[in-house]
Amino acid sequence: MEEKILAEGEILPGNILKVGNFLNQQIDTDFLKEIGKEIARLYKDSGVTKIFTIEASGIAIAVAAGYELGVPVVFAKKNRSDNISGDTYVTKVDSFTHKTTNTIVVSREFIKAGEKILIVDDFLANGNALIGLCDIVKQAGATVVGAAIAIEKGFQKGGDMLREKGLRVESLAILDSMTYDGIVFRAQ
Ligand code: G4P
């Protein structure tokens, strides 16, 4: 992941790392397969029964991991506040990057009490998406076994804050700093 970011990532103003060439808008499918295998290696002994992510760009990675772990993938939908009924779990997620608040929703039939859920996403910044997904899993009476993230922006504090709270967070690359002079990755 680090090599791929250095070769193909692009730093944009506002501390945004553009990975549209291989992870977001265009997806490098060979690389995606490797991501899935690595997530499966990390969580193969955790008894994962389902993977949970949020639309849109978490879905591809979640599917790659779900295929390798042999479990289904569920994704939360955003902004369906007009269509909330009693058969859904609902929570709110603030996006620091997009300066918006989304209501995220998932149908109750897809996460059941007692399930062991692995949360997967492409980016981890302030951790708000992850907190929202954990909240839904808790509402369902299921357990979060951990999170697998493609790219963590370690200079924003979501990952460290969640680890301090006891959540297992595995990130395939952690950026400790990102400037136009270069990227510093956290040794792990
Ligand atoms: P947080 O959930 O960790 O608090 O992160 P934040 O609000 O900052 O990020 C919200 C959205 O912005 C997420 O996408 C996340 O993937 C994306 N994002 C954050 N930092 C970067 C970055 O440096 N580069 C790229 N490419 N994306 C970043 P989202 O709102 O879920 O939208 P979607 O793209 O998945 O549809």
Tab-separated table of C-alpha atoms and ligand atoms in Angstrom:
chain	number	residue	atom	x	y	z
A	1	MET	CA	0.000	0.000	0.000
A	2	GLU	CA	2.803	2.412	0.891
A	3	GLU	CA	4.535	1.806	-2.451
A	4	LYS	CA	1.263	2.258	-4.314
A	5	ILE	CA	0.554	5.555	-2.531
A	6	LEU	CA	4.045	6.838	-3.319
A	7	ALA	CA	3.793	5.767	-6.953
A	8	GLU	CA	0.212	6.787	-7.751
A	9	GLY	CA	-1.205	8.922	-4.921
A	10	GLU	CA	-1.509	12.654	-5.328
A	11	ILE	CA	-1.538	15.223	-2.531
A	12	LEU	CA	-4.294	17.804	-2.875
A	13	PRO	CA	-4.874	20.979	-0.866
A	14	GLY	CA	-6.617	20.462	2.484
A	15	ASN	CA	-4.650	17.343	3.451
A	16	ILE	CA	-6.452	15.182	0.927
A	17	LEU	CA	-4.679	12.215	-0.611
A	18	LYS	CA	-6.107	11.444	-4.028
A	19	VAL	CA	-6.118	7.726	-4.791
A	20	GLY	CA	-8.686	7.841	-7.571
A	21	ASN	CA	-6.264	6.107	-9.882
A	22	PHE	CA	-6.244	2.806	-8.005
A	23	LEU	CA	-8.640	2.760	-5.048
A	24	ASN	CA	-11.519	5.175	-5.463
A	25	GLN	CA	-12.828	6.092	-8.888
A	26	GLN	CA	-10.677	3.680	-10.893
A	27	ILE	CA	-9.894	0.435	-9.092
A	28	ASP	CA	-6.760	-1.618	-9.687
A	29	THR	CA	-8.332	-5.052	-9.434
A	30	ASP	CA	-5.099	-7.003	-8.922
A	31	PHE	CA	-4.187	-4.638	-6.121
A	32	LEU	CA	-7.706	-4.881	-4.677
A	33	LYS	CA	-7.327	-8.650	-4.532
A	34	GLU	CA	-4.104	-8.217	-2.549
A	35	ILE	CA	-5.881	-5.859	-0.131
A	36	GLY	CA	-8.574	-8.475	0.400
A	37	LYS	CA	-5.972	-11.163	1.089
A	38	GLU	CA	-4.106	-8.995	3.581
A	39	ILE	CA	-7.288	-8.098	5.496
A	40	ALA	CA	-8.241	-11.785	5.557
A	41	ARG	CA	-4.768	-12.691	6.866
A	42	LEU	CA	-5.112	-10.163	9.686
A	43	TYR	CA	-8.597	-11.268	10.750
A	44	LYS	CA	-8.723	-14.957	9.786
A	45	ASP	CA	-8.759	-16.109	13.433
A	46	SER	CA	-11.350	-13.608	14.683
A	47	GLY	CA	-14.474	-15.577	13.863
A	48	VAL	CA	-15.810	-12.847	11.555
A	49	THR	CA	-19.357	-13.594	10.383
A	50	LYS	CA	-19.961	-10.450	8.348
A	51	ILE	CA	-18.186	-7.383	6.977
A	52	PHE	CA	-19.753	-3.964	7.390
A	53	THR	CA	-18.819	-0.805	5.481
A	54	ILE	CA	-20.351	2.457	4.254
A	55	GLU	CA	-21.135	3.501	0.722
A	56	ALA	CA	-19.525	4.307	-1.616
A	57	SER	CA	-15.802	3.737	-1.722
A	58	GLY	CA	-15.592	1.296	1.186
A	59	ILE	CA	-17.618	-1.250	-0.749
A	60	ALA	CA	-14.953	-2.500	-3.160
A	61	ILE	CA	-12.433	-3.187	-0.399
A	62	ALA	CA	-15.086	-4.768	1.782
A	63	VAL	CA	-16.087	-7.129	-1.023
A	64	ALA	CA	-12.467	-8.099	-1.671
A	65	ALA	CA	-12.052	-8.934	2.035
A	66	GLY	CA	-15.442	-10.659	2.228
A	67	TYR	CA	-14.532	-12.892	-0.676
A	68	GLU	CA	-11.278	-13.955	1.001
A	69	LEU	CA	-12.906	-14.497	4.411
A	70	GLY	CA	-15.919	-16.220	2.895
A	71	VAL	CA	-18.460	-13.927	4.561
A	72	PRO	CA	-21.168	-11.542	3.282
A	73	VAL	CA	-20.737	-7.789	3.055
A	74	VAL	CA	-23.285	-5.238	4.250
A	75	PHE	CA	-23.016	-1.517	3.591
A	76	ALA	CA	-24.697	1.375	5.348
A	77	LYS	CA	-26.467	3.860	3.109
A	78	LYS	CA	-26.130	7.608	3.470
A	79	ASN	CA	-28.742	10.341	3.587
A	80	ARG	CA	-31.856	8.236	3.620
A	81	SER	CA	-33.503	10.355	6.309
A	82	ASP	CA	-36.653	10.598	4.163
A	83	ASN	CA	-37.080	6.849	4.274
A	84	ILE	CA	-36.505	5.865	7.869
A	85	SER	CA	-38.838	3.275	9.232
A	86	GLY	CA	-38.761	1.046	12.275
A	87	ASP	CA	-36.981	-1.739	10.466
A	88	THR	CA	-33.694	0.154	10.143
A	89	TYR	CA	-30.778	1.063	12.380
A	90	VAL	CA	-29.924	4.745	12.040
A	91	THR	CA	-27.074	6.954	13.228
A	92	LYS	CA	-25.493	10.272	12.317
A	93	VAL	CA	-21.981	10.715	10.914
A	94	ASP	CA	-20.220	14.072	10.643
A	95	SER	CA	-17.808	14.309	7.726
A	96	PHE	CA	-14.851	16.503	8.528
A	97	THR	CA	-13.581	16.247	4.965
A	98	HIS	CA	-16.873	17.080	3.273
A	99	LYS	CA	-18.169	19.399	6.060
A	100	THR	CA	-21.509	17.621	6.084
A	101	THR	CA	-23.559	15.431	8.388
A	102	ASN	CA	-24.995	12.242	6.956
A	103	THR	CA	-27.694	10.074	8.391
A	104	ILE	CA	-26.569	6.523	7.776
A	105	VAL	CA	-28.985	3.665	7.684
A	106	VAL	CA	-28.960	-0.105	7.443
A	107	SER	CA	-31.840	-2.528	7.372
A	108	ARG	CA	-32.205	-4.499	10.608
A	109	GLU	CA	-32.385	-7.775	8.751
A	110	PHE	CA	-28.725	-7.573	7.746
A	111	ILE	CA	-27.042	-7.303	11.168
A	112	LYS	CA	-28.260	-9.620	13.882
A	113	ALA	CA	-27.508	-9.966	17.583
A	114	GLY	CA	-24.524	-12.201	18.255
A	115	GLU	CA	-22.793	-11.613	14.914
A	116	LYS	CA	-19.060	-10.858	14.811
A	117	ILE	CA	-18.585	-7.862	12.588
A	118	LEU	CA	-15.427	-6.658	10.854
A	119	ILE	CA	-15.679	-3.021	9.769
A	120	VAL	CA	-13.826	-2.142	6.562
A	121	ASP	CA	-13.270	1.262	4.970
A	122	ASP	CA	-10.941	2.959	2.535
A	123	PHE	CA	-9.932	5.967	4.673
A	124	LEU	CA	-9.749	6.642	8.388
A	125	ALA	CA	-9.322	10.293	9.329
A	126	ASN	CA	-11.197	11.584	12.368
A	127	GLY	CA	-12.938	8.272	12.835
A	128	ASN	CA	-16.488	9.525	12.541
A	129	ALA	CA	-17.545	6.961	9.954
A	130	LEU	CA	-16.068	4.174	12.077
A	131	ILE	CA	-17.787	5.462	15.220
A	132	GLY	CA	-21.116	5.555	13.356
A	133	LEU	CA	-20.692	2.018	12.045
A	134	CYS	CA	-19.734	0.761	15.533
A	135	ASP	CA	-22.854	2.449	16.901
A	136	ILE	CA	-25.065	0.555	14.445
A	137	VAL	CA	-23.393	-2.765	15.323
A	138	LYS	CA	-24.006	-2.017	19.012
A	139	GLN	CA	-27.653	-1.166	18.352
A	140	ALA	CA	-27.980	-4.575	16.682
A	141	GLY	CA	-26.534	-6.382	19.704
A	142	ALA	CA	-23.637	-7.643	17.584
A	143	THR	CA	-19.889	-7.362	18.327
A	144	VAL	CA	-17.199	-5.441	16.440
A	145	VAL	CA	-14.113	-7.671	16.227
A	146	GLY	CA	-12.089	-4.856	14.687
A	147	ALA	CA	-11.617	-2.522	11.769
A	148	ALA	CA	-9.543	-2.898	8.620
A	149	ILE	CA	-8.648	0.313	6.854
A	150	ALA	CA	-6.771	0.793	3.593
A	151	ILE	CA	-5.290	4.209	4.401
A	152	GLU	CA	-5.222	5.870	7.816
A	153	LYS	CA	-4.373	9.542	8.088
A	154	GLY	CA	-2.430	9.198	11.321
A	155	PHE	CA	-2.053	12.958	11.663
A	156	GLN	CA	-5.796	13.096	12.240
A	157	LYS	CA	-6.627	11.386	15.462
A	158	GLY	CA	-9.430	8.916	14.746
A	159	GLY	CA	-7.302	5.768	14.611
A	160	ASP	CA	-5.328	6.426	17.777
A	161	MET	CA	-8.451	7.530	19.661
A	162	LEU	CA	-10.281	4.318	18.742
A	163	ARG	CA	-7.268	2.133	19.609
A	164	GLU	CA	-7.088	3.841	23.005
A	165	LYS	CA	-10.731	2.878	23.517
A	166	GLY	CA	-9.742	-0.749	22.908
A	167	LEU	CA	-10.869	-1.229	19.313
A	168	ARG	CA	-8.553	-3.301	17.138
A	169	VAL	CA	-7.745	-1.058	14.162
A	170	GLU	CA	-5.530	-2.477	11.403
A	171	SER	CA	-4.497	-0.036	8.686
A	172	LEU	CA	-2.562	-1.151	5.633
A	173	ALA	CA	-0.759	2.207	5.542
A	174	ILE	CA	-0.649	4.946	8.165
A	175	LEU	CA	0.388	8.431	7.059
A	176	ASP	CA	2.022	10.315	9.901
A	177	SER	CA	2.555	13.378	7.777
A	178	MET	CA	1.719	14.498	4.303
A	179	THR	CA	3.242	17.613	2.769
A	180	TYR	CA	4.214	18.630	-0.724
A	181	ASP	CA	7.760	17.580	0.265
A	182	GLY	CA	6.627	14.022	0.790
A	183	ILE	CA	4.770	11.484	2.891
A	184	VAL	CA	6.026	9.950	6.123
A	185	PHE	CA	4.551	6.545	6.945
A	186	ARG	CA	4.268	5.173	10.472
A	187	ALA	CA	6.415	2.099	11.050
A	188	GLN	CA	4.179	-0.848	12.014
B	1	G4P	P1	-13.731	10.174	9.242
B	1	G4P	O1	-14.939	9.381	8.851
B	1	G4P	O2	-12.547	9.281	9.575
B	1	G4P	O3	-14.019	11.171	10.317
B	1	G4P	O4	-13.243	10.939	7.975
B	1	G4P	P2	-13.776	12.218	7.213
B	1	G4P	O5	-15.106	12.636	7.714
B	1	G4P	O6	-12.679	13.195	7.190
B	1	G4P	O7	-13.930	11.566	5.783
B	1	G4P	C1	-15.135	11.490	5.160
B	1	G4P	C2	-15.012	11.047	3.747
B	1	G4P	O8	-13.839	11.582	3.104
B	1	G4P	C3	-14.920	9.574	3.554
B	1	G4P	O9	-15.559	9.303	2.330
B	1	G4P	C4	-13.432	9.327	3.393
B	1	G4P	O10	-13.198	8.142	2.669
B	1	G4P	C5	-13.011	10.518	2.641
B	1	G4P	N1	-11.641	10.926	2.857
B	1	G4P	C6	-11.095	11.439	3.984
B	1	G4P	N2	-9.823	11.809	3.769
B	1	G4P	C7	-9.569	11.486	2.485
B	1	G4P	C8	-8.404	11.615	1.691
B	1	G4P	O11	-7.351	12.116	2.091
B	1	G4P	N3	-8.517	11.173	0.397
B	1	G4P	C9	-9.654	10.623	-0.095
B	1	G4P	N4	-9.638	10.201	-1.351
B	1	G4P	N5	-10.776	10.514	0.635
B	1	G4P	C10	-10.716	10.929	1.913
B	1	G4P	P3	-17.115	9.239	2.285
B	1	G4P	O12	-17.764	10.482	2.749
B	1	G4P	O13	-17.520	8.001	3.013
B	1	G4P	O14	-17.440	9.193	0.790
B	1	G4P	P4	-17.193	8.118	-0.318
B	1	G4P	O15	-16.048	8.676	-1.099
B	1	G4P	O16	-16.841	6.816	0.328
B	1	G4P	O17	-18.478	8.072	-1.032
